[in-house]
mmCIF file of C-alpha atoms in Angstrom:
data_model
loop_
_atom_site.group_PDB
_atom_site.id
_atom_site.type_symbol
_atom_site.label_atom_id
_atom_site.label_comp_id
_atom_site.label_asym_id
_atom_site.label_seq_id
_atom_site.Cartn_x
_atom_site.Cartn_y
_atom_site.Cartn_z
ATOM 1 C CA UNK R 1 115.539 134.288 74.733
ATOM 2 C CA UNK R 2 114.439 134.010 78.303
ATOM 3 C CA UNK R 3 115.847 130.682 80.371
ATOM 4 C CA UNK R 4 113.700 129.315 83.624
ATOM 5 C CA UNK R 5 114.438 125.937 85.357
ATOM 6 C CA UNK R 6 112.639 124.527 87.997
ATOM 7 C CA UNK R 7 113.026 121.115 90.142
ATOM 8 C CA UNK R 8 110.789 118.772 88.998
ATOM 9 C CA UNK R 9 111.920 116.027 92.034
ATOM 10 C CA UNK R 10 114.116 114.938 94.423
ATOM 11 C CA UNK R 11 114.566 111.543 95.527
ATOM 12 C CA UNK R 12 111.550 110.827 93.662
ATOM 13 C CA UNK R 13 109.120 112.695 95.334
ATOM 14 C CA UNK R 14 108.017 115.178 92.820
ATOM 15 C CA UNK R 15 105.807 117.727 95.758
ATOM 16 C CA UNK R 16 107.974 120.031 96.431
ATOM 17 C CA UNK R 17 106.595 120.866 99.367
ATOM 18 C CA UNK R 18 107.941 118.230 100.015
ATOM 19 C CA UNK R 19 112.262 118.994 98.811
ATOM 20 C CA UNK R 20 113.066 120.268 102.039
ATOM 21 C CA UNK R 21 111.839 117.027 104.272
ATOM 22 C CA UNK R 22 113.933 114.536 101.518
ATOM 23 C CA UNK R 23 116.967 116.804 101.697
ATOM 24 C CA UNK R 24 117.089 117.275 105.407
ATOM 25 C CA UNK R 25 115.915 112.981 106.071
ATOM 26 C CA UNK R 26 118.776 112.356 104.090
ATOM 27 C CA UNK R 27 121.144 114.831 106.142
ATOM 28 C CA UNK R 28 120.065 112.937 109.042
ATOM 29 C CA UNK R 29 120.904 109.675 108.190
ATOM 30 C CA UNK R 30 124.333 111.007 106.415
ATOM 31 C CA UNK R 31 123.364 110.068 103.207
ATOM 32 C CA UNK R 32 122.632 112.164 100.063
ATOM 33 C CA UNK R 33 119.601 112.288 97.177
ATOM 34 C CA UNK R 34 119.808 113.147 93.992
ATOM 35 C CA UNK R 35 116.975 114.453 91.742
ATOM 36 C CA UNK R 36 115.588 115.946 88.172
ATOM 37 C CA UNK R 37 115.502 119.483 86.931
ATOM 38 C CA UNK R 38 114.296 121.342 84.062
ATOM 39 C CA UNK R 39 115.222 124.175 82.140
ATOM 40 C CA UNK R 40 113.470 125.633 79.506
ATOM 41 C CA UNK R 41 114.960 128.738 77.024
ATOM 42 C CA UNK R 42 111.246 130.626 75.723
ATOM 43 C CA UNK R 43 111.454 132.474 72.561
ATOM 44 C CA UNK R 44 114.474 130.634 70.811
ATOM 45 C CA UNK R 45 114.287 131.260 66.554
ATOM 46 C CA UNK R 46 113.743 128.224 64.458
ATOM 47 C CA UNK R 47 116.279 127.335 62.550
ATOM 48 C CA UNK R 48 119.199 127.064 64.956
ATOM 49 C CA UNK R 49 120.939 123.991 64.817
ATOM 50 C CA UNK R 50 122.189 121.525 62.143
ATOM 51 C CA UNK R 51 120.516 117.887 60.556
ATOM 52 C CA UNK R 52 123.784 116.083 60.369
ATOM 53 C CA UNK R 53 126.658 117.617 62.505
ATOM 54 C CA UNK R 54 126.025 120.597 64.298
ATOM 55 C CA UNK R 55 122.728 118.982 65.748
ATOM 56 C CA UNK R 56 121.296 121.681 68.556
ATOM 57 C CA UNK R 57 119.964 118.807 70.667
ATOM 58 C CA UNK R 58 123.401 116.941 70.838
ATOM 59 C CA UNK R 59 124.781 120.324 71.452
ATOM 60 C CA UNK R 60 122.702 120.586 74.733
ATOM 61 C CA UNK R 61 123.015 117.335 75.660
ATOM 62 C CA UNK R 62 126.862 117.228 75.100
ATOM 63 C CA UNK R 63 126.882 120.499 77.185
ATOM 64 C CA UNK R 64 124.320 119.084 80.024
ATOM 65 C CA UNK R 65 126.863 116.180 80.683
ATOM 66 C CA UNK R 66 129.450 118.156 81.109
ATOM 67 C CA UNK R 67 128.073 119.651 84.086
ATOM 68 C CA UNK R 68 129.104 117.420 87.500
ATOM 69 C CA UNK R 69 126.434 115.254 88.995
ATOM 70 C CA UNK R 70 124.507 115.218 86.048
ATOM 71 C CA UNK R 71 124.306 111.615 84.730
ATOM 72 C CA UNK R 72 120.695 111.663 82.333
ATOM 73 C CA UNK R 73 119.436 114.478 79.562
ATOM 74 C CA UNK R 74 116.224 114.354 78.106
ATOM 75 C CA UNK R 75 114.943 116.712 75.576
ATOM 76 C CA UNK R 76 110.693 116.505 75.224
ATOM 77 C CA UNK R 77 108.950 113.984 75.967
ATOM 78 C CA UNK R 78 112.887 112.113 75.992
ATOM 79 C CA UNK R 79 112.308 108.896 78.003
ATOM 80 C CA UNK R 80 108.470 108.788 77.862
ATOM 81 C CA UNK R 81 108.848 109.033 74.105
ATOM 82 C CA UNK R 82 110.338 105.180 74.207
ATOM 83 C CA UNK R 83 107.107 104.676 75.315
ATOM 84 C CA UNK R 84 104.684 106.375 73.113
ATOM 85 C CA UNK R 85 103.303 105.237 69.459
ATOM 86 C CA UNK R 86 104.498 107.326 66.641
ATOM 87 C CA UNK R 87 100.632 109.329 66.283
ATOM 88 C CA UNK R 88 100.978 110.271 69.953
ATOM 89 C CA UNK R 89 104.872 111.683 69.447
ATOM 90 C CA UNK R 90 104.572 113.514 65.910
ATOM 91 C CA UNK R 91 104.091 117.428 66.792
ATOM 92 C CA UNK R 92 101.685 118.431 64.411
ATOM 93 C CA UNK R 93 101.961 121.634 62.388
ATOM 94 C CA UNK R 94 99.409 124.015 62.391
ATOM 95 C CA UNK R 95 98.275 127.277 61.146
ATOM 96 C CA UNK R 96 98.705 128.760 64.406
ATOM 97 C CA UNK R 97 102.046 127.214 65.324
ATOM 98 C CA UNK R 98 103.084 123.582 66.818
ATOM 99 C CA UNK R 99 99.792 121.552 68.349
ATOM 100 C CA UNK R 100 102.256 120.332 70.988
ATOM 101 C CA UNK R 101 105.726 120.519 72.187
ATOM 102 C CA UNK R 102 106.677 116.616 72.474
ATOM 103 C CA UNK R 103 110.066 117.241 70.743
ATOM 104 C CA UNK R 104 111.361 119.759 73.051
ATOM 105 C CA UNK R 105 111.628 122.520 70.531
ATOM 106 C CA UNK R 106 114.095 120.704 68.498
ATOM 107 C CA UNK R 107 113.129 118.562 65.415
ATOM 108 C CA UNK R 108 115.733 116.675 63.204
ATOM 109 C CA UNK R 109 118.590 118.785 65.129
ATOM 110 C CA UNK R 110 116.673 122.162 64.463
ATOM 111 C CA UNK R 111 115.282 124.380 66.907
ATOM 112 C CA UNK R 112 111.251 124.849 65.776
ATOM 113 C CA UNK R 113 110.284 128.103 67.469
ATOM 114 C CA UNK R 114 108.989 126.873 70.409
ATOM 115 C CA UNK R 115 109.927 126.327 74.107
ATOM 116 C CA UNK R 116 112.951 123.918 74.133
ATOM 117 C CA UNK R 117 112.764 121.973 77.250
ATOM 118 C CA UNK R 118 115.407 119.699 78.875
ATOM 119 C CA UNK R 119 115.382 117.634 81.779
ATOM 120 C CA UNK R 120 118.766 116.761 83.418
ATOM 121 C CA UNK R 121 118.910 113.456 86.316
ATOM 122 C CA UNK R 122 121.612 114.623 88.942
ATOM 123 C CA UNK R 123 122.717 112.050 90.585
ATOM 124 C CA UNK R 124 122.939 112.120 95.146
ATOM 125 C CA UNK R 125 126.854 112.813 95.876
ATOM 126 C CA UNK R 126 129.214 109.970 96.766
ATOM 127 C CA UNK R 127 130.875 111.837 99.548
ATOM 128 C CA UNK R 128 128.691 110.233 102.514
ATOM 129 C CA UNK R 129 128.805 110.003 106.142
ATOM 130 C CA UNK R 130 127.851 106.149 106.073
ATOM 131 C CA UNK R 131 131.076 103.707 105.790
ATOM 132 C CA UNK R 132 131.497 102.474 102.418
ATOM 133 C CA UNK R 133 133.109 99.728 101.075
ATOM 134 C CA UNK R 134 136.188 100.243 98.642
ATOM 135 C CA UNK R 135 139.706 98.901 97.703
ATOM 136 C CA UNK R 136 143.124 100.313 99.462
ATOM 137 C CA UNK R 137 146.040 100.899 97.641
ATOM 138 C CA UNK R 138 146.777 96.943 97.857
ATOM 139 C CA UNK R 139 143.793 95.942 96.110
ATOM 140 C CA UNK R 140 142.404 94.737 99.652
ATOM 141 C CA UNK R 141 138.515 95.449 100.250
ATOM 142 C CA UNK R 142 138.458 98.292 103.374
ATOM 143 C CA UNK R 143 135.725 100.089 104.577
ATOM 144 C CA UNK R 144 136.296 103.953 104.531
ATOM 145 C CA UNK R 145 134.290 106.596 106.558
ATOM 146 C CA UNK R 146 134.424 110.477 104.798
ATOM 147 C CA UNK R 147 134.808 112.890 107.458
ATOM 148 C CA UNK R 148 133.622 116.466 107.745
ATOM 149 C CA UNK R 149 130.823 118.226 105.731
ATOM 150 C CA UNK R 150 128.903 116.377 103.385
ATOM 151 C CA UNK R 151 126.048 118.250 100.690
ATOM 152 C CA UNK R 152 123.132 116.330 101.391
ATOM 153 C CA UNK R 153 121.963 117.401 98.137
ATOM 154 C CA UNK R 154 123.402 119.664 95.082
ATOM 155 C CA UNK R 155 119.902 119.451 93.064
ATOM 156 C CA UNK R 156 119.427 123.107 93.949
ATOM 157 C CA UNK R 157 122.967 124.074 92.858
ATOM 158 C CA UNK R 158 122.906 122.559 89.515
ATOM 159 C CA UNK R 159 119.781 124.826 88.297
ATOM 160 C CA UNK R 160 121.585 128.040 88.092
ATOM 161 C CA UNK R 161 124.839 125.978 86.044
ATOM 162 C CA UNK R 162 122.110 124.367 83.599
ATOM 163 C CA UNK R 163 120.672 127.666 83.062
ATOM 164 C CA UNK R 164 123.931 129.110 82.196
ATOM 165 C CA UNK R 165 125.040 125.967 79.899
ATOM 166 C CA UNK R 166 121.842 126.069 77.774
ATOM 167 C CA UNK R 167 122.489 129.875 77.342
ATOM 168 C CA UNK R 168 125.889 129.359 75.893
ATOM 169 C CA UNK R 169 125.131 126.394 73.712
ATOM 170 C CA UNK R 170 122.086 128.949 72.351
ATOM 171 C CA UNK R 171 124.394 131.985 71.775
ATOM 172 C CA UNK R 172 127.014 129.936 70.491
ATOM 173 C CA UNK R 173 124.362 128.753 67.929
ATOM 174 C CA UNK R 174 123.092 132.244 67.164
ATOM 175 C CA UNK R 175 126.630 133.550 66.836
ATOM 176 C CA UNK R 176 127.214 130.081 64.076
ATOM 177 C CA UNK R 177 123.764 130.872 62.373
ATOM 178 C CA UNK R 178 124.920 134.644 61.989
ATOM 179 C CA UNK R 179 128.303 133.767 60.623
ATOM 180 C CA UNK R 180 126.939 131.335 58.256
ATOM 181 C CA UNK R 181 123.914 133.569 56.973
ATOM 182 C CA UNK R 182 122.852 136.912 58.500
ATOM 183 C CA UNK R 183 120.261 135.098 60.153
ATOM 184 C CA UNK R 184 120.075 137.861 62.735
ATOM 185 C CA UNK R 185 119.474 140.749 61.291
#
């Protein structure tokens, strides 16, 4: 299994020639930006995963949000498939494998053979240079200011953790499918 993520956007802007310019606008102004990876594992088996309770998507995504800064997961076509009809979705069968990839790899829980692909949002950090409004101790509204340094952006950071979380949640399945039925040998 071979794992490679990539940033997909920051702030929105989804050139990355143009990362750099949103990080460092945002560093600037003492403010922060969030953004969207990806990570995809190539060469998974089918057959890893579970239809009811050990479901290798919810796995992932269970994993994903456990990783700080990360508040979305998408696996596929995830959000766009809200928007799609049923004919445009399905991931047809064919003689020579999958005719797409809309479901991420995983159907019904179960990893099909090919690419699984997840998308993570990560949200901009709250520790800011601009004054923000709060509550003190008293319950009173206050304005704070954060001193010292501030991570315009952890976008780049959280690549290398995804990588590593979607490589555990895949061993760990590997490791569950072995136990369960030789499946590696």
């Amino acid at each position: 299994i071979t794992i490679e993520s990539r940033i997909c956007a920051i702030h929105g802007n989804t050139d990355p020639a143009a990362f750099e310019d949103e990080i460092l606008s945002a560093k600037e102004q003492g403010d922060s930006v969030g953004g969207v990876i990806e990570v995809v594992a190539y060469g998974c088996p089918a057959g890893l995963g579970d239809p009811v309770f050990s479901k290798l998507d919810a796995a992932i995504a269970g994993a994903m949000m456990g990783i700080g800064a990360v508040k979305g997961v998408e696996i596929g076509e995830g959000f766009t498939a809200a928007r799609m009809f049923g004919s445009e979705m399905n991931d047809p069968i064919r003689t020579t494998g999958f005719a797409s990839n809309h479901a991420g790899g995983i159907l019904g829980g179960i990893s099909t053979g090919e690419a699984i692909v997840v998308r993570l949002a990560v949200k901009p950090t709250p520790s800011i240079s601009i004054p923000q409004q709060t509550l003190d101790t008293d319950g009173n509204e206050t304005t704070i200011s954060i001193q010292g340094r501030h991570d315009p952006c952890i976008v780049p950071r959280v690549l290398v953790v995804a990588e590593c979380m979607l490589a555990l949640v895949l061993m760990d399945a590997l490791l569950m499918q072995e136990t369960l039925s030789g499946f590696m040998e």
